[in-house]
PDB file of C-alpha atoms in Angstrom:
ATOM      1  CA  UNK A1488     -21.017  -4.129  -6.711  1.00  0.00           C
ATOM      2  CA  UNK A1489     -17.281  -4.776  -6.827  1.00  0.00           C
ATOM      3  CA  UNK A1490     -15.383  -6.173  -9.769  1.00  0.00           C
ATOM      4  CA  UNK A1491     -12.321  -8.356  -9.195  1.00  0.00           C
ATOM      5  CA  UNK A1492      -9.764  -8.220 -11.988  1.00  0.00           C
ATOM      6  CA  UNK A1493      -7.137 -10.947 -12.032  1.00  0.00           C
ATOM      7  CA  UNK A1494      -3.872  -9.328 -13.104  1.00  0.00           C
ATOM      8  CA  UNK A1495      -1.085 -11.441 -11.667  1.00  0.00           C
ATOM      9  CA  UNK A1496       0.300 -13.399 -14.609  1.00  0.00           C
ATOM     10  CA  UNK A1497       3.837 -13.085 -15.901  1.00  0.00           C
ATOM     11  CA  UNK A1498       2.952 -12.243 -19.491  1.00  0.00           C
ATOM     12  CA  UNK A1499       5.635 -14.561 -20.855  1.00  0.00           C
ATOM     13  CA  UNK A1500       4.168 -14.691 -24.356  1.00  0.00           C
ATOM     14  CA  UNK A1501       4.659 -10.949 -24.706  1.00  0.00           C
ATOM     15  CA  UNK A1502       7.905 -10.817 -22.755  1.00  0.00           C
ATOM     16  CA  UNK A1503       9.361  -8.055 -24.918  1.00  0.00           C
ATOM     17  CA  UNK A1504       6.625  -5.780 -23.515  1.00  0.00           C
ATOM     18  CA  UNK A1505       6.630  -7.070 -19.935  1.00  0.00           C
ATOM     19  CA  UNK A1506      10.291  -6.742 -18.961  1.00  0.00           C
ATOM     20  CA  UNK A1507       9.577  -3.537 -17.020  1.00  0.00           C
ATOM     21  CA  UNK A1508       5.809  -3.725 -16.442  1.00  0.00           C
ATOM     22  CA  UNK A1509       3.090  -6.338 -15.894  1.00  0.00           C
ATOM     23  CA  UNK A1510       0.831  -7.442 -18.733  1.00  0.00           C
ATOM     24  CA  UNK A1511      -2.187  -5.329 -17.620  1.00  0.00           C
ATOM     25  CA  UNK A1512      -0.018  -2.217 -17.983  1.00  0.00           C
ATOM     26  CA  UNK A1513       1.006  -2.905 -21.594  1.00  0.00           C
ATOM     27  CA  UNK A1514      -0.158   0.026 -23.697  1.00  0.00           C
ATOM     28  CA  UNK A1515      -2.857  -0.316 -26.355  1.00  0.00           C
ATOM     29  CA  UNK A1516      -3.719   2.914 -28.151  1.00  0.00           C
ATOM     30  CA  UNK A1517      -1.627   4.780 -25.584  1.00  0.00           C
ATOM     31  CA  UNK A1518      -3.464   3.420 -22.522  1.00  0.00           C
ATOM     32  CA  UNK A1519      -2.857   0.353 -20.321  1.00  0.00           C
ATOM     33  CA  UNK A1520      -4.949  -2.748 -21.020  1.00  0.00           C
ATOM     34  CA  UNK A1521      -6.211  -2.538 -17.435  1.00  0.00           C
ATOM     35  CA  UNK A1522      -7.650   0.908 -18.113  1.00  0.00           C
ATOM     36  CA  UNK A1523      -9.524  -0.381 -21.170  1.00  0.00           C
ATOM     37  CA  UNK A1524     -11.037  -3.199 -19.078  1.00  0.00           C
ATOM     38  CA  UNK A1525     -12.072  -0.799 -16.317  1.00  0.00           C
ATOM     39  CA  UNK A1526     -13.635   1.558 -18.862  1.00  0.00           C
ATOM     40  CA  UNK A1527     -15.981  -1.231 -19.971  1.00  0.00           C
ATOM     41  CA  UNK A1528     -17.256  -1.610 -16.410  1.00  0.00           C
ATOM     42  CA  UNK A1529     -17.484   2.153 -15.867  1.00  0.00           C
ATOM     43  CA  UNK A1530     -19.866   2.356 -18.840  1.00  0.00           C
ATOM     44  CA  UNK A1531     -22.048  -0.169 -17.008  1.00  0.00           C
ATOM     45  CA  UNK A1532     -22.129   1.977 -13.868  1.00  0.00           C
ATOM     46  CA  UNK A1533     -19.553   0.031 -11.854  1.00  0.00           C
ATOM     47  CA  UNK A1534     -16.716   2.029 -10.274  1.00  0.00           C
ATOM     48  CA  UNK A1535     -15.463  -0.190  -7.445  1.00  0.00           C
ATOM     49  CA  UNK A1536     -12.552  -2.475  -8.374  1.00  0.00           C
ATOM     50  CA  UNK A1537     -10.126  -4.889  -6.770  1.00  0.00           C
ATOM     51  CA  UNK A1538      -7.094  -5.787  -8.852  1.00  0.00           C
ATOM     52  CA  UNK A1539      -5.358  -9.016  -7.808  1.00  0.00           C
ATOM     53  CA  UNK A1540      -1.775  -8.250  -8.833  1.00  0.00           C
ATOM     54  CA  UNK A1541       1.330 -10.395  -8.830  1.00  0.00           C
ATOM     55  CA  UNK A1542       4.246  -9.765 -11.204  1.00  0.00           C
ATOM     56  CA  UNK A1543       5.517  -6.192 -10.819  1.00  0.00           C
ATOM     57  CA  UNK A1544       2.487  -5.330  -8.711  1.00  0.00           C
ATOM     58  CA  UNK A1545       4.032  -2.016  -7.658  1.00  0.00           C
ATOM     59  CA  UNK A1546       3.408  -0.691 -11.181  1.00  0.00           C
ATOM     60  CA  UNK A1547      -0.299  -1.570 -10.920  1.00  0.00           C
ATOM     61  CA  UNK A1548      -0.475  -0.125  -7.401  1.00  0.00           C
ATOM     62  CA  UNK A1549       0.995   3.155  -8.654  1.00  0.00           C
ATOM     63  CA  UNK A1550      -1.530   3.291 -11.479  1.00  0.00           C
ATOM     64  CA  UNK A1551      -4.368   2.483  -9.039  1.00  0.00           C
ATOM     65  CA  UNK A1552      -3.429   5.371  -6.757  1.00  0.00           C
ATOM     66  CA  UNK A1553      -3.715   7.742  -9.738  1.00  0.00           C
ATOM     67  CA  UNK A1554      -7.077   6.211 -10.718  1.00  0.00           C
ATOM     68  CA  UNK A1555      -8.417   6.929  -7.217  1.00  0.00           C
ATOM     69  CA  UNK A1556      -7.545  10.592  -7.742  1.00  0.00           C
ATOM     70  CA  UNK A1557      -9.769  10.513 -10.854  1.00  0.00           C
ATOM     71  CA  UNK A1558     -12.741   9.222  -8.832  1.00  0.00           C
ATOM     72  CA  UNK A1559     -12.437   5.512  -9.612  1.00  0.00           C
ATOM     73  CA  UNK A1560     -12.215   3.265  -6.566  1.00  0.00           C
ATOM     74  CA  UNK A1561      -9.376   0.861  -7.391  1.00  0.00           C
ATOM     75  CA  UNK A1562      -7.579  -1.223  -4.797  1.00  0.00           C
ATOM     76  CA  UNK A1563      -4.586  -3.220  -6.013  1.00  0.00           C
ATOM     77  CA  UNK A1564      -3.737  -6.202  -3.823  1.00  0.00           C
ATOM     78  CA  UNK A1565      -0.339  -7.898  -3.947  1.00  0.00           C
ATOM     79  CA  UNK A1566      -1.301 -11.583  -4.135  1.00  0.00           C
ATOM     80  CA  UNK A1567       2.148 -13.077  -4.686  1.00  0.00           C
ATOM     81  CA  UNK A1568       4.200 -13.953  -7.702  1.00  0.00           C
ATOM     82  CA  UNK A1569       3.460 -17.697  -7.721  1.00  0.00           C
ATOM     83  CA  UNK A1570      -0.173 -17.588  -6.580  1.00  0.00           C
ATOM     84  CA  UNK A1571      -2.640 -19.299  -8.900  1.00  0.00           C
ATOM     85  CA  UNK A1572      -6.131 -18.082  -9.851  1.00  0.00           C
ATOM     86  CA  UNK A1573      -7.992 -19.586  -6.881  1.00  0.00           C
ATOM     87  CA  UNK A1574      -5.468 -18.238  -4.410  1.00  0.00           C
ATOM     88  CA  UNK A1575      -5.754 -14.750  -5.863  1.00  0.00           C
ATOM     89  CA  UNK A1576      -9.552 -14.854  -5.593  1.00  0.00           C
ATOM     90  CA  UNK A1577      -9.333 -16.141  -2.014  1.00  0.00           C
ATOM     91  CA  UNK A1578      -7.053 -13.230  -1.042  1.00  0.00           C
ATOM     92  CA  UNK A1579      -9.475 -10.705  -2.510  1.00  0.00           C
TER      93      UNK A1579
END
């Protein structure tokens, strides 16, 4: 089973944290939010992920390439900066 994670928003309400990285890459306890979310699924036996990225997607794509090296199948898809939820799902 694959899990699709929508991670394309601008994060405007936490703009002081998202000037140089997207919201899913904001650190909580020293780790990106995205990693915390993926850990929840890993505990359930799921290790196949698609991340629908938008704002600063290159940061998520860099993180995803490192996750693959750790044995987690993560594909980050650039879905466009202005794409809404349905459009991101359609592209996945």
